[in-house]
Amino acid sequence: MKQFIVDAFTDKIFGGNPAGVCILKNFPSDKIMLSIAKENNLSETAFAVREKNFYKLRWFTPTTEIDFCGHATLATAFIIFTQIEKNSDSIEFETLRGKFTVTKNKNRIEMNFPAYEYKKIPVTAEMSDAIGEKVLEAYLSRDLLLVIESDDKVKNLQPNFELLKNLDGMIQAITAKSSDENFDCVSRIFAPKIKILEDPVTGSTHCLIAPIWSKKLQKNILRCYQASERGGNLICEVTGERVKISGEAVLFAKSELNILEV
């Protein structure tokens, strides 16, 4: 079984968010896929199988299968475009969240995702205690998004992960307006509930971040920066109930897994 490691949402290795990618003729058992993801110990490993004119795509963390992952989708598309279907400029994926299309535009790969439905919820003392900063606004969807005062405070956060686990949402994202003219918003994203303390770059949660900042800033195209140690750049275009998220990717490694079951 071949496996690739791709750094997504970056143009250089050791940046962005690394994902494992396996392109297969058939899916192995869930146990095998979970074991591979656990062995990789990356935030996500993607498994894709080609059907007639699309790919079925699944994502696993080291602990569970999840229904949506942006950076591992970007990584999978990058491998298909560069290693398998070099003359293609469009891929359709079928996932637990439905079908969506990924396209290639020069060095960037653009993913067309459904925007998250969300609701504004009351700010609580528990939120501020968990992140160590005053929370100004809170929004809940699959993930929890907390808006704070400044991007400097986002970059310098030292959250209490045990307290984060008690908050709503599978993932907790902290965001602020950017003071850098090159970006519109800055975020950091934590997922201690699924044993990922901090995710380097998170495409899926930008399906929540982008619609909120689009409304707040009154603009459809947003330049987003995720301020993890590795860092990552995302271009997000909000079009009604969809979010187009684009970024670059680079190949870090390719290997042959010593696994008999396929």
PDB file of C-alpha atoms in Angstrom:
ATOM      1  CA  MET A   1       0.000   0.000   0.000  1.00  0.00           C
ATOM      2  CA  LYS A   2       1.493   3.337  -1.042  1.00  0.00           C
ATOM      3  CA  GLN A   3       1.250   6.305   1.270  1.00  0.00           C
ATOM      4  CA  PHE A   4       2.125   9.958   0.768  1.00  0.00           C
ATOM      5  CA  ILE A   5       2.705  12.644   3.388  1.00  0.00           C
ATOM      6  CA  VAL A   6       1.662  16.090   2.165  1.00  0.00           C
ATOM      7  CA  ASP A   7       2.032  19.468   3.855  1.00  0.00           C
ATOM      8  CA  ALA A   8      -1.213  21.324   3.082  1.00  0.00           C
ATOM      9  CA  PHE A   9      -1.950  25.064   3.028  1.00  0.00           C
ATOM     10  CA  THR A  10       1.707  25.940   2.523  1.00  0.00           C
ATOM     11  CA  ASP A  11       4.253  26.278  -0.283  1.00  0.00           C
ATOM     12  CA  LYS A  12       7.175  24.790   1.682  1.00  0.00           C
ATOM     13  CA  ILE A  13       7.803  21.629   3.635  1.00  0.00           C
ATOM     14  CA  PHE A  14       7.614  21.780   7.418  1.00  0.00           C
ATOM     15  CA  GLY A  15       4.835  24.366   7.082  1.00  0.00           C
ATOM     16  CA  GLY A  16       1.063  24.071   6.930  1.00  0.00           C
ATOM     17  CA  ASN A  17      -0.675  20.908   8.131  1.00  0.00           C
ATOM     18  CA  PRO A  18       0.727  17.454   7.299  1.00  0.00           C
ATOM     19  CA  ALA A  19      -1.692  14.712   6.229  1.00  0.00           C
ATOM     20  CA  GLY A  20      -1.268  11.098   5.259  1.00  0.00           C
ATOM     21  CA  VAL A  21      -2.818  10.108   1.913  1.00  0.00           C
ATOM     22  CA  CYS A  22      -3.527   6.586   0.650  1.00  0.00           C
ATOM     23  CA  ILE A  23      -5.086   6.138  -2.830  1.00  0.00           C
ATOM     24  CA  LEU A  24      -6.460   2.604  -3.052  1.00  0.00           C
ATOM     25  CA  LYS A  25      -8.372   0.204  -5.303  1.00  0.00           C
ATOM     26  CA  ASN A  26     -10.572  -0.788  -2.342  1.00  0.00           C
ATOM     27  CA  PHE A  27     -10.938   0.399   1.220  1.00  0.00           C
ATOM     28  CA  PRO A  28      -9.285  -1.838   3.825  1.00  0.00           C
ATOM     29  CA  SER A  29     -11.153  -2.530   7.036  1.00  0.00           C
ATOM     30  CA  ASP A  30     -11.950   0.342   9.362  1.00  0.00           C
ATOM     31  CA  LYS A  31      -9.606  -1.268  11.884  1.00  0.00           C
ATOM     32  CA  ILE A  32      -6.695  -1.130   9.432  1.00  0.00           C
ATOM     33  CA  MET A  33      -7.403   2.495   8.445  1.00  0.00           C
ATOM     34  CA  LEU A  34      -7.620   3.555  12.078  1.00  0.00           C
ATOM     35  CA  SER A  35      -4.406   1.675  12.854  1.00  0.00           C
ATOM     36  CA  ILE A  36      -2.591   3.424   9.997  1.00  0.00           C
ATOM     37  CA  ALA A  37      -3.836   6.819  11.211  1.00  0.00           C
ATOM     38  CA  LYS A  38      -2.739   5.977  14.741  1.00  0.00           C
ATOM     39  CA  GLU A  39       0.683   4.838  13.507  1.00  0.00           C
ATOM     40  CA  ASN A  40       1.111   8.039  11.473  1.00  0.00           C
ATOM     41  CA  ASN A  41       0.073  10.125  14.494  1.00  0.00           C
ATOM     42  CA  LEU A  42      -0.900  13.018  12.231  1.00  0.00           C
ATOM     43  CA  SER A  43      -4.108  14.923  12.838  1.00  0.00           C
ATOM     44  CA  GLU A  44      -5.683  13.161   9.829  1.00  0.00           C
ATOM     45  CA  THR A  45      -4.932  10.422   7.325  1.00  0.00           C
ATOM     46  CA  ALA A  46      -7.095  10.279   4.187  1.00  0.00           C
ATOM     47  CA  PHE A  47      -8.113   7.180   2.242  1.00  0.00           C
ATOM     48  CA  ALA A  48      -9.530   7.503  -1.283  1.00  0.00           C
ATOM     49  CA  VAL A  49     -10.938   4.927  -3.704  1.00  0.00           C
ATOM     50  CA  ARG A  50     -11.795   5.749  -7.323  1.00  0.00           C
ATOM     51  CA  GLU A  51     -15.282   4.920  -8.578  1.00  0.00           C
ATOM     52  CA  LYS A  52     -16.486   5.535 -12.177  1.00  0.00           C
ATOM     53  CA  ASN A  53     -16.042   9.298 -12.279  1.00  0.00           C
ATOM     54  CA  PHE A  54     -15.354  10.311  -8.680  1.00  0.00           C
ATOM     55  CA  TYR A  55     -13.407   9.299  -5.585  1.00  0.00           C
ATOM     56  CA  LYS A  56     -14.860   8.078  -2.326  1.00  0.00           C
ATOM     57  CA  LEU A  57     -12.937   9.819   0.443  1.00  0.00           C
ATOM     58  CA  ARG A  58     -12.682   9.044   4.157  1.00  0.00           C
ATOM     59  CA  TRP A  59     -10.667  10.675   6.938  1.00  0.00           C
ATOM     60  CA  PHE A  60      -9.305   9.188  10.167  1.00  0.00           C
ATOM     61  CA  THR A  61      -7.664  10.834  13.170  1.00  0.00           C
ATOM     62  CA  PRO A  62      -5.497   8.647  15.434  1.00  0.00           C
ATOM     63  CA  THR A  63      -8.623   7.921  17.484  1.00  0.00           C
ATOM     64  CA  THR A  64     -11.678   7.981  15.197  1.00  0.00           C
ATOM     65  CA  GLU A  65     -13.173   8.497  11.749  1.00  0.00           C
ATOM     66  CA  ILE A  66     -14.442  12.047  11.197  1.00  0.00           C
ATOM     67  CA  ASP A  67     -17.039  13.421   8.796  1.00  0.00           C
ATOM     68  CA  PHE A  68     -15.053  16.319   7.311  1.00  0.00           C
ATOM     69  CA  CYS A  69     -11.442  17.456   6.938  1.00  0.00           C
ATOM     70  CA  GLY A  70     -10.263  20.281   4.719  1.00  0.00           C
ATOM     71  CA  HIS A  71      -6.474  19.989   4.804  1.00  0.00           C
ATOM     72  CA  ALA A  72      -6.482  16.229   4.159  1.00  0.00           C
ATOM     73  CA  THR A  73      -8.869  16.827   1.233  1.00  0.00           C
ATOM     74  CA  LEU A  74      -6.406  19.351  -0.176  1.00  0.00           C
ATOM     75  CA  ALA A  75      -3.573  16.861   0.356  1.00  0.00           C
ATOM     76  CA  THR A  76      -5.509  14.068  -1.388  1.00  0.00           C
ATOM     77  CA  ALA A  77      -6.376  16.276  -4.350  1.00  0.00           C
ATOM     78  CA  PHE A  78      -2.733  17.351  -4.604  1.00  0.00           C
ATOM     79  CA  ILE A  79      -1.608  13.710  -4.853  1.00  0.00           C
ATOM     80  CA  ILE A  80      -4.246  12.862  -7.455  1.00  0.00           C
ATOM     81  CA  PHE A  81      -3.360  15.919  -9.558  1.00  0.00           C
ATOM     82  CA  THR A  82       0.407  15.410  -9.333  1.00  0.00           C
ATOM     83  CA  GLN A  83       0.819  11.622  -9.140  1.00  0.00           C
ATOM     84  CA  ILE A  84      -2.219   9.927 -10.691  1.00  0.00           C
ATOM     85  CA  GLU A  85      -4.302  12.136 -13.005  1.00  0.00           C
ATOM     86  CA  LYS A  86      -1.718  14.661 -14.118  1.00  0.00           C
ATOM     87  CA  ASN A  87      -3.854  16.014 -16.967  1.00  0.00           C
ATOM     88  CA  SER A  88      -6.956  16.499 -14.827  1.00  0.00           C
ATOM     89  CA  ASP A  89      -7.984  19.867 -13.416  1.00  0.00           C
ATOM     90  CA  SER A  90     -11.113  18.781 -11.509  1.00  0.00           C
ATOM     91  CA  ILE A  91     -11.973  16.015  -9.041  1.00  0.00           C
ATOM     92  CA  GLU A  92     -15.276  15.087  -7.431  1.00  0.00           C
ATOM     93  CA  PHE A  93     -15.207  13.513  -3.973  1.00  0.00           C
ATOM     94  CA  GLU A  94     -17.989  11.629  -2.213  1.00  0.00           C
ATOM     95  CA  THR A  95     -17.784  11.809   1.584  1.00  0.00           C
ATOM     96  CA  LEU A  96     -19.858  11.474   4.723  1.00  0.00           C
ATOM     97  CA  ARG A  97     -20.714  15.170   4.228  1.00  0.00           C
ATOM     98  CA  GLY A  98     -21.904  14.620   0.648  1.00  0.00           C
ATOM     99  CA  LYS A  99     -20.236  15.302  -2.700  1.00  0.00           C
ATOM    100  CA  PHE A 100     -18.048  18.280  -3.521  1.00  0.00           C
ATOM    101  CA  THR A 101     -15.686  19.357  -6.283  1.00  0.00           C
ATOM    102  CA  VAL A 102     -12.007  20.262  -6.078  1.00  0.00           C
ATOM    103  CA  THR A 103     -10.296  22.143  -8.911  1.00  0.00           C
ATOM    104  CA  LYS A 104      -6.713  23.025  -9.787  1.00  0.00           C
ATOM    105  CA  ASN A 105      -5.764  26.626 -10.571  1.00  0.00           C
ATOM    106  CA  LYS A 106      -2.018  26.938 -11.241  1.00  0.00           C
ATOM    107  CA  ASN A 107      -0.309  26.319  -7.879  1.00  0.00           C
ATOM    108  CA  ARG A 108      -3.490  26.518  -5.850  1.00  0.00           C
ATOM    109  CA  ILE A 109      -6.153  23.897  -5.246  1.00  0.00           C
ATOM    110  CA  GLU A 110      -9.692  25.146  -4.622  1.00  0.00           C
ATOM    111  CA  MET A 111     -12.245  23.152  -2.634  1.00  0.00           C
ATOM    112  CA  ASN A 112     -15.951  23.939  -2.797  1.00  0.00           C
ATOM    113  CA  PHE A 113     -17.507  23.070   0.565  1.00  0.00           C
ATOM    114  CA  PRO A 114     -20.897  23.657   2.202  1.00  0.00           C
ATOM    115  CA  ALA A 115     -20.764  26.504   4.704  1.00  0.00           C
ATOM    116  CA  TYR A 116     -21.456  25.526   8.294  1.00  0.00           C
ATOM    117  CA  GLU A 117     -24.820  26.466   9.709  1.00  0.00           C
ATOM    118  CA  TYR A 118     -24.195  28.225  13.004  1.00  0.00           C
ATOM    119  CA  LYS A 119     -25.880  30.139  15.788  1.00  0.00           C
ATOM    120  CA  LYS A 120     -24.632  32.892  18.050  1.00  0.00           C
ATOM    121  CA  ILE A 121     -24.626  31.746  21.670  1.00  0.00           C
ATOM    122  CA  PRO A 122     -24.108  33.540  24.992  1.00  0.00           C
ATOM    123  CA  VAL A 123     -20.543  34.094  26.145  1.00  0.00           C
ATOM    124  CA  THR A 124     -19.812  32.294  29.415  1.00  0.00           C
ATOM    125  CA  ALA A 125     -17.137  32.644  32.084  1.00  0.00           C
ATOM    126  CA  GLU A 126     -16.101  29.063  31.303  1.00  0.00           C
ATOM    127  CA  MET A 127     -15.099  30.103  27.773  1.00  0.00           C
ATOM    128  CA  SER A 128     -12.826  32.887  28.994  1.00  0.00           C
ATOM    129  CA  ASP A 129     -11.376  30.676  31.730  1.00  0.00           C
ATOM    130  CA  ALA A 130     -10.546  27.950  29.198  1.00  0.00           C
ATOM    131  CA  ILE A 131      -8.620  30.203  26.814  1.00  0.00           C
ATOM    132  CA  GLY A 132      -7.254  32.703  29.326  1.00  0.00           C
ATOM    133  CA  GLU A 133      -8.654  35.729  27.455  1.00  0.00           C
ATOM    134  CA  LYS A 134     -11.896  37.698  27.466  1.00  0.00           C
ATOM    135  CA  VAL A 135     -14.333  36.309  24.904  1.00  0.00           C
ATOM    136  CA  LEU A 136     -16.317  38.934  23.005  1.00  0.00           C
ATOM    137  CA  GLU A 137     -18.579  36.706  20.886  1.00  0.00           C
ATOM    138  CA  ALA A 138     -19.307  32.984  20.595  1.00  0.00           C
ATOM    139  CA  TYR A 139     -20.730  30.937  17.707  1.00  0.00           C
ATOM    140  CA  LEU A 140     -21.614  27.245  17.657  1.00  0.00           C
ATOM    141  CA  SER A 141     -21.837  24.743  14.826  1.00  0.00           C
ATOM    142  CA  ARG A 142     -20.014  21.397  14.680  1.00  0.00           C
ATOM    143  CA  ASP A 143     -17.216  23.501  16.183  1.00  0.00           C
ATOM    144  CA  LEU A 144     -17.157  26.366  18.666  1.00  0.00           C
ATOM    145  CA  LEU A 145     -15.789  29.718  17.500  1.00  0.00           C
ATOM    146  CA  LEU A 146     -14.735  32.346  20.043  1.00  0.00           C
ATOM    147  CA  VAL A 147     -13.946  35.916  18.977  1.00  0.00           C
ATOM    148  CA  ILE A 148     -11.431  37.835  21.081  1.00  0.00           C
ATOM    149  CA  GLU A 149      -9.958  41.336  21.050  1.00  0.00           C
ATOM    150  CA  SER A 150      -6.777  41.113  18.962  1.00  0.00           C
ATOM    151  CA  ASP A 151      -4.668  38.898  16.742  1.00  0.00           C
ATOM    152  CA  ASP A 152      -1.733  39.291  19.144  1.00  0.00           C
ATOM    153  CA  LYS A 153      -3.824  37.703  21.858  1.00  0.00           C
ATOM    154  CA  VAL A 154      -4.776  34.877  19.486  1.00  0.00           C
ATOM    155  CA  LYS A 155      -1.103  34.244  18.684  1.00  0.00           C
ATOM    156  CA  ASN A 156      -0.078  34.254  22.361  1.00  0.00           C
ATOM    157  CA  LEU A 157      -2.903  32.085  23.726  1.00  0.00           C
ATOM    158  CA  GLN A 158      -2.029  29.434  26.268  1.00  0.00           C
ATOM    159  CA  PRO A 159      -5.352  27.625  26.735  1.00  0.00           C
ATOM    160  CA  ASN A 160      -6.211  25.193  29.494  1.00  0.00           C
ATOM    161  CA  PHE A 161      -6.882  22.010  27.532  1.00  0.00           C
ATOM    162  CA  GLU A 162      -8.770  20.273  30.324  1.00  0.00           C
ATOM    163  CA  LEU A 163     -11.170  23.228  30.508  1.00  0.00           C
ATOM    164  CA  LEU A 164     -11.449  23.324  26.695  1.00  0.00           C
ATOM    165  CA  LYS A 165     -12.757  19.759  26.772  1.00  0.00           C
ATOM    166  CA  ASN A 166     -15.751  20.973  28.782  1.00  0.00           C
ATOM    167  CA  LEU A 167     -16.798  23.527  26.149  1.00  0.00           C
ATOM    168  CA  ASP A 168     -19.244  22.847  23.327  1.00  0.00           C
ATOM    169  CA  GLY A 169     -18.086  21.783  19.881  1.00  0.00           C
ATOM    170  CA  MET A 170     -15.847  19.020  18.587  1.00  0.00           C
ATOM    171  CA  ILE A 171     -13.196  21.699  17.952  1.00  0.00           C
ATOM    172  CA  GLN A 172     -12.623  25.052  19.678  1.00  0.00           C
ATOM    173  CA  ALA A 173     -11.439  27.872  17.398  1.00  0.00           C
ATOM    174  CA  ILE A 174     -10.231  31.268  18.615  1.00  0.00           C
ATOM    175  CA  THR A 175     -10.198  34.176  16.173  1.00  0.00           C
ATOM    176  CA  ALA A 176      -9.701  37.920  15.828  1.00  0.00           C
ATOM    177  CA  LYS A 177      -9.482  40.516  13.092  1.00  0.00           C
ATOM    178  CA  SER A 178      -5.983  40.743  11.655  1.00  0.00           C
ATOM    179  CA  SER A 179      -3.838  43.815  12.218  1.00  0.00           C
ATOM    180  CA  ASP A 180      -1.654  42.706   9.281  1.00  0.00           C
ATOM    181  CA  GLU A 181      -2.844  44.236   6.003  1.00  0.00           C
ATOM    182  CA  ASN A 182      -2.001  40.952   4.244  1.00  0.00           C
ATOM    183  CA  PHE A 183      -4.767  39.105   6.097  1.00  0.00           C
ATOM    184  CA  ASP A 184      -8.353  39.667   7.165  1.00  0.00           C
ATOM    185  CA  CYS A 185      -8.542  37.345  10.155  1.00  0.00           C
ATOM    186  CA  VAL A 186      -6.311  35.216  12.340  1.00  0.00           C
ATOM    187  CA  SER A 187      -7.204  32.017  14.166  1.00  0.00           C
ATOM    188  CA  ARG A 188      -5.880  29.153  16.219  1.00  0.00           C
ATOM    189  CA  ILE A 189      -7.732  25.874  16.492  1.00  0.00           C
ATOM    190  CA  PHE A 190      -7.706  23.280  19.261  1.00  0.00           C
ATOM    191  CA  ALA A 191      -9.259  19.802  19.447  1.00  0.00           C
ATOM    192  CA  PRO A 192      -8.377  18.152  22.771  1.00  0.00           C
ATOM    193  CA  LYS A 193     -11.628  16.128  22.678  1.00  0.00           C
ATOM    194  CA  ILE A 194     -10.155  14.078  19.818  1.00  0.00           C
ATOM    195  CA  LYS A 195      -6.633  14.163  21.289  1.00  0.00           C
ATOM    196  CA  ILE A 196      -5.309  16.911  18.973  1.00  0.00           C
ATOM    197  CA  LEU A 197      -4.149  19.705  21.243  1.00  0.00           C
ATOM    198  CA  GLU A 198      -3.620  22.198  18.408  1.00  0.00           C
ATOM    199  CA  ASP A 199      -4.320  21.632  14.725  1.00  0.00           C
ATOM    200  CA  PRO A 200      -1.767  23.448  12.520  1.00  0.00           C
ATOM    201  CA  VAL A 201      -4.175  24.452   9.720  1.00  0.00           C
ATOM    202  CA  THR A 202      -7.852  23.502   9.607  1.00  0.00           C
ATOM    203  CA  GLY A 203      -9.769  23.807   6.350  1.00  0.00           C
ATOM    204  CA  SER A 204     -13.048  22.443   7.689  1.00  0.00           C
ATOM    205  CA  THR A 205     -13.388  24.965  10.530  1.00  0.00           C
ATOM    206  CA  HIS A 206     -12.922  27.793   8.034  1.00  0.00           C
ATOM    207  CA  CYS A 207     -16.359  26.793   6.744  1.00  0.00           C
ATOM    208  CA  LEU A 208     -17.454  28.431  10.013  1.00  0.00           C
ATOM    209  CA  ILE A 209     -14.759  31.111  10.348  1.00  0.00           C
ATOM    210  CA  ALA A 210     -15.126  32.480   6.814  1.00  0.00           C
ATOM    211  CA  PRO A 211     -18.923  33.049   6.817  1.00  0.00           C
ATOM    212  CA  ILE A 212     -18.740  34.859  10.169  1.00  0.00           C
ATOM    213  CA  TRP A 213     -15.894  37.166   9.114  1.00  0.00           C
ATOM    214  CA  SER A 214     -17.477  37.672   5.702  1.00  0.00           C
ATOM    215  CA  LYS A 215     -20.566  39.026   7.427  1.00  0.00           C
ATOM    216  CA  LYS A 216     -18.589  41.085   9.948  1.00  0.00           C
ATOM    217  CA  LEU A 217     -16.243  42.628   7.362  1.00  0.00           C
ATOM    218  CA  GLN A 218     -18.788  42.827   4.522  1.00  0.00           C
ATOM    219  CA  LYS A 219     -16.532  41.099   2.005  1.00  0.00           C
ATOM    220  CA  ASN A 220     -16.805  37.784   0.176  1.00  0.00           C
ATOM    221  CA  ILE A 221     -13.135  36.947  -0.329  1.00  0.00           C
ATOM    222  CA  LEU A 222     -11.047  36.586   2.815  1.00  0.00           C
ATOM    223  CA  ARG A 223      -7.347  36.039   3.370  1.00  0.00           C
ATOM    224  CA  CYS A 224      -7.099  33.913   6.498  1.00  0.00           C
ATOM    225  CA  TYR A 225      -4.037  33.056   8.561  1.00  0.00           C
ATOM    226  CA  GLN A 226      -3.910  30.210  11.061  1.00  0.00           C
ATOM    227  CA  ALA A 227      -1.276  31.177  13.591  1.00  0.00           C
ATOM    228  CA  SER A 228      -0.028  27.790  14.742  1.00  0.00           C
ATOM    229  CA  GLU A 229       3.686  27.105  15.123  1.00  0.00           C
ATOM    230  CA  ARG A 230       3.769  25.781  11.530  1.00  0.00           C
ATOM    231  CA  GLY A 231       1.392  28.455  10.204  1.00  0.00           C
ATOM    232  CA  GLY A 232      -0.914  28.287   7.212  1.00  0.00           C
ATOM    233  CA  ASN A 233      -2.555  30.525   4.601  1.00  0.00           C
ATOM    234  CA  LEU A 234      -6.088  30.043   3.291  1.00  0.00           C
ATOM    235  CA  ILE A 235      -8.046  32.019   0.725  1.00  0.00           C
ATOM    236  CA  CYS A 236     -11.777  31.719   1.444  1.00  0.00           C
ATOM    237  CA  GLU A 237     -14.585  32.878  -0.831  1.00  0.00           C
ATOM    238  CA  VAL A 238     -18.081  32.877   0.650  1.00  0.00           C
ATOM    239  CA  THR A 239     -20.805  32.388  -1.958  1.00  0.00           C
ATOM    240  CA  GLY A 240     -24.209  31.948  -0.343  1.00  0.00           C
ATOM    241  CA  GLU A 241     -24.318  28.551   1.345  1.00  0.00           C
ATOM    242  CA  ARG A 242     -20.906  27.498   0.005  1.00  0.00           C
ATOM    243  CA  VAL A 243     -17.331  28.323   0.948  1.00  0.00           C
ATOM    244  CA  LYS A 244     -14.522  27.978  -1.574  1.00  0.00           C
ATOM    245  CA  ILE A 245     -11.262  27.352   0.257  1.00  0.00           C
ATOM    246  CA  SER A 246      -8.000  27.354  -1.654  1.00  0.00           C
ATOM    247  CA  GLY A 247      -4.381  26.789  -0.791  1.00  0.00           C
ATOM    248  CA  GLU A 248      -1.110  25.266  -1.892  1.00  0.00           C
ATOM    249  CA  ALA A 249       0.490  21.957  -0.921  1.00  0.00           C
ATOM    250  CA  VAL A 250       3.882  20.253  -1.136  1.00  0.00           C
ATOM    251  CA  LEU A 251       4.936  16.606  -1.060  1.00  0.00           C
ATOM    252  CA  PHE A 252       7.022  15.717   1.987  1.00  0.00           C
ATOM    253  CA  ALA A 253       7.368  11.928   1.616  1.00  0.00           C
ATOM    254  CA  LYS A 254       6.140   8.813  -0.148  1.00  0.00           C
ATOM    255  CA  SER A 255       6.472   5.289   1.150  1.00  0.00           C
ATOM    256  CA  GLU A 256       5.277   1.705   0.867  1.00  0.00           C
ATOM    257  CA  LEU A 257       3.328   0.477   3.880  1.00  0.00           C
ATOM    258  CA  ASN A 258       4.029  -3.110   4.900  1.00  0.00           C
ATOM    259  CA  ILE A 259       0.359  -4.064   5.078  1.00  0.00           C
ATOM    260  CA  LEU A 260      -1.088  -7.139   3.364  1.00  0.00           C
ATOM    261  CA  GLU A 261      -4.798  -6.360   3.709  1.00  0.00           C
ATOM    262  CA  VAL A 262      -6.186  -4.033   0.999  1.00  0.00           C
TER     263      VAL A 262
END
